Coordinates of C-alpha atoms in Angstrom, one line a residue:
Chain A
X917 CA 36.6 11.9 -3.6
X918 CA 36.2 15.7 -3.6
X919 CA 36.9 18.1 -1.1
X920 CA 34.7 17.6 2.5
X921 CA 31.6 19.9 2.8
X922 CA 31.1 22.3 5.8
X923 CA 27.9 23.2 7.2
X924 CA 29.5 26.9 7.0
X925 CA 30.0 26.8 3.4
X926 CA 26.4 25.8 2.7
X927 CA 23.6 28.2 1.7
X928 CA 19.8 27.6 1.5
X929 CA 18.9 27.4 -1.7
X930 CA 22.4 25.9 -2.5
X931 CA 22.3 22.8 -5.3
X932 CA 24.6 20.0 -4.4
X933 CA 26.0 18.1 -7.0
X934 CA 23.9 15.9 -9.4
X935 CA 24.4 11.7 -9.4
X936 CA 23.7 10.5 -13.1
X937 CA 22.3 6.5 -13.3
X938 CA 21.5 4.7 -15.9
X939 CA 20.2 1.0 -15.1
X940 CA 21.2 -1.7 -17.2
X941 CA 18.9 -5.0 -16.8
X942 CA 21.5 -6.8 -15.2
X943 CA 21.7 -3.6 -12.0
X944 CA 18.5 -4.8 -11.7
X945 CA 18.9 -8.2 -11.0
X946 CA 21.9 -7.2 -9.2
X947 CA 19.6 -5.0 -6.6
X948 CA 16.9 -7.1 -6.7
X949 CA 19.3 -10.0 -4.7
X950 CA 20.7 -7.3 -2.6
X951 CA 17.5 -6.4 -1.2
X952 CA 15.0 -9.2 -1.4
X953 CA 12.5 -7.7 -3.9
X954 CA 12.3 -10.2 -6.2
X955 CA 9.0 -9.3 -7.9
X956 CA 9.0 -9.9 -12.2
X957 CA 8.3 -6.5 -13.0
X958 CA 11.2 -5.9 -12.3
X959 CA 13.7 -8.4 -15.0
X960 CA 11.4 -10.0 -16.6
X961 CA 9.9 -8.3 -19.8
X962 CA 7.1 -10.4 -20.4
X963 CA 5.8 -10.6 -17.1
X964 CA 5.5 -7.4 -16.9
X965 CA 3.8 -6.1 -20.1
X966 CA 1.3 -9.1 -18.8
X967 CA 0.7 -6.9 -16.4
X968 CA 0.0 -3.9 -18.4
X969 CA 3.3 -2.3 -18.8
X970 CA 5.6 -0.8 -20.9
X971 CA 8.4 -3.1 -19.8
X972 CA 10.6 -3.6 -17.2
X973 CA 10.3 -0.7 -15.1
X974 CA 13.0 0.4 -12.4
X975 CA 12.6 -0.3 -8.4
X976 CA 11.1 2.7 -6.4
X977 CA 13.6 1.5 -3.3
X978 CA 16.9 1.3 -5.8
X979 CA 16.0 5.0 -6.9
X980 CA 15.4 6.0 -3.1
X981 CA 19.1 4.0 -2.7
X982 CA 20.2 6.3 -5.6
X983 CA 19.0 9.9 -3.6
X984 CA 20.7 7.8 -0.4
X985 CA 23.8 7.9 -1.9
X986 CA 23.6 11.6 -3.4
X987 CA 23.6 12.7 0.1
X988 CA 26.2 10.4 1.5
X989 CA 28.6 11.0 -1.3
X990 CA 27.8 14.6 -0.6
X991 CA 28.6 14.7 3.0
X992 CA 31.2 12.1 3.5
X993 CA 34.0 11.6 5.0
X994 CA 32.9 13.8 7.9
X995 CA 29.4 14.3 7.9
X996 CA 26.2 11.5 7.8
X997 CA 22.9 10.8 6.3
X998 CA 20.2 11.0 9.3
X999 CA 17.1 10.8 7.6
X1000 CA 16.1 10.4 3.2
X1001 CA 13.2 9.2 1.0
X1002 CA 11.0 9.6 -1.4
X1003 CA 7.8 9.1 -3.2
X1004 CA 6.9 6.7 -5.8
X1005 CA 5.3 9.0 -8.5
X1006 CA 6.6 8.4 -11.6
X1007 CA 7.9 5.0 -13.2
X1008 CA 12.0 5.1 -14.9
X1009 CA 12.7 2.4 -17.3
X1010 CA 16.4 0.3 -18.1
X1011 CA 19.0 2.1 -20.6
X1012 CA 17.7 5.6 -19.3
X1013 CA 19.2 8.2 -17.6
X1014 CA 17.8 9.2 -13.4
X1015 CA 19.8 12.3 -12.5
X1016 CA 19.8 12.2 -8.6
X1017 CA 19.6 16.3 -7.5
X1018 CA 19.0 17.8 -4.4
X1019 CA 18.4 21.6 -3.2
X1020 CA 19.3 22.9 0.7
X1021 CA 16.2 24.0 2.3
X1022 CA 17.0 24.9 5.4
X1023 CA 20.4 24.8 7.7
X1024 CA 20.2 24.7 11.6
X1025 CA 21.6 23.5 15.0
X1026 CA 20.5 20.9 17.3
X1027 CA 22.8 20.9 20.6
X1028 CA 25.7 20.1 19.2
X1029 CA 24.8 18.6 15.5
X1030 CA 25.3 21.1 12.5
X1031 CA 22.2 19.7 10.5
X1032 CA 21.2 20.4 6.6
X1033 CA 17.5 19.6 5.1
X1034 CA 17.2 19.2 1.4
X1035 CA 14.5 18.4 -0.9
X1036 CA 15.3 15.4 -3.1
X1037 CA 14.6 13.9 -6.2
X1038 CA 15.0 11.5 -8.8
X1039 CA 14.4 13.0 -12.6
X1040 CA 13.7 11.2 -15.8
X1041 CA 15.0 12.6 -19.5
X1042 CA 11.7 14.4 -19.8
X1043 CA 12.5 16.3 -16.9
X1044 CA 9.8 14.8 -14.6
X1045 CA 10.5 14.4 -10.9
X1046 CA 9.7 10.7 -10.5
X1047 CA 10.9 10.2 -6.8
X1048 CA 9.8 13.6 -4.7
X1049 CA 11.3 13.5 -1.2
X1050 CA 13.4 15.1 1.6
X1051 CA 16.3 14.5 3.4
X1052 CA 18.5 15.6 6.6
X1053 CA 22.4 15.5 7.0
X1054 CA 24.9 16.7 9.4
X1055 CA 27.6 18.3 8.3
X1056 CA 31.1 19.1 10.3
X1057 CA 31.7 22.9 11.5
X1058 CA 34.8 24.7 11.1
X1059 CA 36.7 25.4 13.9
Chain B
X800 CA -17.3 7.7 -1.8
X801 CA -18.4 4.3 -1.8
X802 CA -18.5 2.6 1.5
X803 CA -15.3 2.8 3.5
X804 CA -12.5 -0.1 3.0
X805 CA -11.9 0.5 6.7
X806 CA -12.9 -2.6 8.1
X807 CA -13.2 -2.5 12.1
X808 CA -10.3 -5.0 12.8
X809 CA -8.4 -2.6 10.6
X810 CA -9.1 0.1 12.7
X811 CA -8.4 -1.4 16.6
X812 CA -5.1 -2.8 14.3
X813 CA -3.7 0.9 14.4
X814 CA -0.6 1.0 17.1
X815 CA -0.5 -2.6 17.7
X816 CA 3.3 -3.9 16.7
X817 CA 3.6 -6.9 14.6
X818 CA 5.7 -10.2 15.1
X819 CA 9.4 -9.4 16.0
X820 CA 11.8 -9.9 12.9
X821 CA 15.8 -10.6 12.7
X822 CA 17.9 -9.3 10.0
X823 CA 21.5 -10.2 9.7
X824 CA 23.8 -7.2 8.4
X825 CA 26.6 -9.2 6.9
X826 CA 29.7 -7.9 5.8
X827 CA 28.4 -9.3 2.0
X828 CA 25.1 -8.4 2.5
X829 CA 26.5 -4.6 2.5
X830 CA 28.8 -5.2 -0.6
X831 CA 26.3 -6.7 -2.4
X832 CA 23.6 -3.7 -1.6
X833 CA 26.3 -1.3 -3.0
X834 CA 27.4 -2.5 -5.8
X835 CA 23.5 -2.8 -6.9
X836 CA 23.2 0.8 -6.2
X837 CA 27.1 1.8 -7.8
X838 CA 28.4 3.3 -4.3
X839 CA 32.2 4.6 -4.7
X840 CA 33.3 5.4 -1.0
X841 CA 35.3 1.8 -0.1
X842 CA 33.4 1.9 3.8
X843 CA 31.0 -0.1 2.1
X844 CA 33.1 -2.1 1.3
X845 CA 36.6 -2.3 3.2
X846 CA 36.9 -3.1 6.4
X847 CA 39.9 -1.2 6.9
X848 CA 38.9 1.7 5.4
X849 CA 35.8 1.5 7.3
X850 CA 37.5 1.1 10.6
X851 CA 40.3 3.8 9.8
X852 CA 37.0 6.5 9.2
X853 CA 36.4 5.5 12.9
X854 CA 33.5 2.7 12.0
X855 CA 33.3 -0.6 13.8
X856 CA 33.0 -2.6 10.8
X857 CA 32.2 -2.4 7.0
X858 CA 29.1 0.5 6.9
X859 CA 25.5 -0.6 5.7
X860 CA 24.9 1.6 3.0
X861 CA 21.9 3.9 3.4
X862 CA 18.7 2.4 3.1
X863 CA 20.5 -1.1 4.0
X864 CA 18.7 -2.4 7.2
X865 CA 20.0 -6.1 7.1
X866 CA 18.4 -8.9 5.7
X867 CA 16.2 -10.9 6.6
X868 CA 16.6 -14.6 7.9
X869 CA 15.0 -16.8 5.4
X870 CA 13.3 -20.1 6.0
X871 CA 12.0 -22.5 3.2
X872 CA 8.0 -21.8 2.9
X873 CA 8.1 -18.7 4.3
X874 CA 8.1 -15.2 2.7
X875 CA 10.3 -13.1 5.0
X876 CA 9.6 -9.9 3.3
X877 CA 6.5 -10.0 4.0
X878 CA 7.4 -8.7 7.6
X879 CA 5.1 -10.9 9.8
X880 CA 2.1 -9.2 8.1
X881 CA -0.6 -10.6 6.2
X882 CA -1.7 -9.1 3.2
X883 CA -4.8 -6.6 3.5
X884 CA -8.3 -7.8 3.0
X885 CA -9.6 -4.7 0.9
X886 CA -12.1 -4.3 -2.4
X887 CA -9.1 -3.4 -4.5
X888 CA -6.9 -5.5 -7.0
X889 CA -3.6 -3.6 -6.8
X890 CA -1.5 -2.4 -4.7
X891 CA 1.6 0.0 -5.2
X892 CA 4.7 1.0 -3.1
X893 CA 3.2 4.6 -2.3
X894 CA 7.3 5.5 -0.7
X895 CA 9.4 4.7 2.0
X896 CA 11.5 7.1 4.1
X897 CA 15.0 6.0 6.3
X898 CA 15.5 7.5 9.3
X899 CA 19.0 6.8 11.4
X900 CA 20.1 7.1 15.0
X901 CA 23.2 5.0 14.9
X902 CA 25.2 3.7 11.5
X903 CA 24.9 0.2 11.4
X904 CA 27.8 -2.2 10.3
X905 CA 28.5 -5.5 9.6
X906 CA 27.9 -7.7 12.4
X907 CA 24.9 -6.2 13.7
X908 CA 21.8 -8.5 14.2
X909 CA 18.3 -6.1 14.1
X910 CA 15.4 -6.8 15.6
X911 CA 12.4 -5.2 14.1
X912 CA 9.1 -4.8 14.7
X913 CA 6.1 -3.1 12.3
X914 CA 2.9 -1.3 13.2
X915 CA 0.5 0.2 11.3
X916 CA 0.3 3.9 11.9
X917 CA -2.6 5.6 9.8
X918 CA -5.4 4.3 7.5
X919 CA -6.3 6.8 4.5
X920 CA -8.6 7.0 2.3
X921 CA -8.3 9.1 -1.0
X922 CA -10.2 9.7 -4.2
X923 CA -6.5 10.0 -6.7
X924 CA -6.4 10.2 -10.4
X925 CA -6.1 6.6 -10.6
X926 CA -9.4 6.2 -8.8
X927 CA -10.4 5.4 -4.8
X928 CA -7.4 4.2 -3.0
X929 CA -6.6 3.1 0.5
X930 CA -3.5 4.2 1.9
X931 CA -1.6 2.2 4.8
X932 CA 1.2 4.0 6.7
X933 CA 3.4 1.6 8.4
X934 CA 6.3 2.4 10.9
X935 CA 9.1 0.3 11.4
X936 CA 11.4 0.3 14.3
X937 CA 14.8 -1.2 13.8
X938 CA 16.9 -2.1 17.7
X939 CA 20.3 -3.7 17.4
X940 CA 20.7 -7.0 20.0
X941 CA 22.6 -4.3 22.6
X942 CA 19.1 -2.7 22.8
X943 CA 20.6 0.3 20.8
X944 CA 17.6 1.6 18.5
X945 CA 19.3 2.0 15.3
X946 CA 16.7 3.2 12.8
X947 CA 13.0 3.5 11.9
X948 CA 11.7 2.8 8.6
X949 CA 8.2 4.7 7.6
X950 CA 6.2 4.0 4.4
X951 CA 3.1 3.5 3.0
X952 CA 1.7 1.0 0.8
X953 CA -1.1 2.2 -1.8
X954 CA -4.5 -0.2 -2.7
X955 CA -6.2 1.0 -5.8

């Protein structure tokens, strides 16, 4: 784990460290038990080029997961995820790297919460943002 | 644009909460929804490691909200609701935001309850759509509200 964050330390503008994913077919299958979405698009490949796709194409809600965890292992031990998603723009495929990255766009104080906005995303190797969103995190003060 | 999609009983349906659903967060239930996502910190895990970082019980990793109970011949994710009556074929997961009040933790039982928030209607590049923004509210059996889930749903 690295070192804990503090709202202090944090600048708007500020990137926080990237989370790199690549999906095999079998994460997949893996998410798709652990969270009930058990539509074919999804693992199997000819179901969904009947349905006019490439292939099998990545859940939206495992990449919003993904930018869920950017933020938590970005604030933890001490601080928490409050609020995170995103939009379903773009599609990601298996065997292909989604690089997690988020930017701080704004840092303020409500009563006695240090808080931290940030805009989100997921990108694909071509450089599109496929998952635009936001997120909020509090962070612990110093002193 | 063609004639609205907005049918009347779609309209006196905004604000009006759906059937009350229970998900179960389980201490595998919150394993299992890491390791699909590849979480490292052992709270999501460990119950000792969750409780020494001051948490009642292994953590539900972020976006886990329980799952829900399932009963043969019924389709529990499709929260209570039945599908929209609308002109269009398809229909795409527009996005879906997580918003938290209190962590939740294995042994939790939710209650939830889903309402339909905004109807929209937009010309996009893939043609006429009609968006549905839904608002879920998420209160642990204490009464405790825990979370609220907000998304929206895309016809095309």
């Amino acid at each position: 784990m690295p070192e804990q964050v503090y709202w202090d330390d944090v600048d708007v503008g500020d990137e926080i460290p990237t989370l790199r994913k690549n999906c095999s077919t079998q994460q997949l299958v893996v998410w798709a038990g652990a969270s009930g979405d058990f539509y074919q698009i999804h693992y199997d490949q000819a179901f969904a080029k009947d349905t006019g796709l490439d292939g099998i194409i990545v859940h939206g809600a495992l990449k919003n997961a993904f930018l869920g965890q950017l933020l938590h292992d970005w604030v933890a031990p001490a601080g928490g995820v409050r609020k995170f998603g995103c939009t379903y723009r773009g599609m990601d495929y298996p065997n292909q790297d989604i690089v997690c990255r988020g930017v701080v766009t704004k840092k303020y104080i409500d009563g006695s919460n240090h808080l931290v906005d940030l805009e989100i995303w997921t990108e694909n190797p071509s450089g599109q943002k496929t998952s635009p969103g936001a997120g909020t995190v509090t962070l612990p003060a110093r002193g | 644009m063609a004639e609205s999609a907005i049918t009347d009983d779609m309209r006196a349906s905004v604000g009006v909460e759906g059937p009350e659903m229970i998900s179960e967060v389980t201490s595998t239930g919150c394993r299992l929804f890491a390791r699909a996502v590849g979480h490292t910190d052992l709270i999501f895990y460990d119950r000792e490691v969750a409780r020494q970082r001051g948490y009642r019980d292994v953590v539900a990793p972020p976006g886990f909200l329980g799952s829900l109970i399932f009963r043969p011949g019924e389709r529990p994710e499709m929260g209570g609701q039945t599908p929209l009556k609308t002109p269009y074929r398809r229909v795409l997961n527009g996005g879906t935001t997580f918003e938290y009040f209190e962590p939740l933790c294995a042994g939790d039982v939710v209650h939830s309850r889903s309402k339909v928030t905004e109807y929209q209607e937009r010309q996009g590049s893939i043609g006429p759509m009609l968006i549905t923004f839904r608002e879920t509210s998420y209160v642990r059996s204490d009464g405790t509200l825990v979370a609220k889930m907000y998304g929206n749903l895309i016809n095309y």
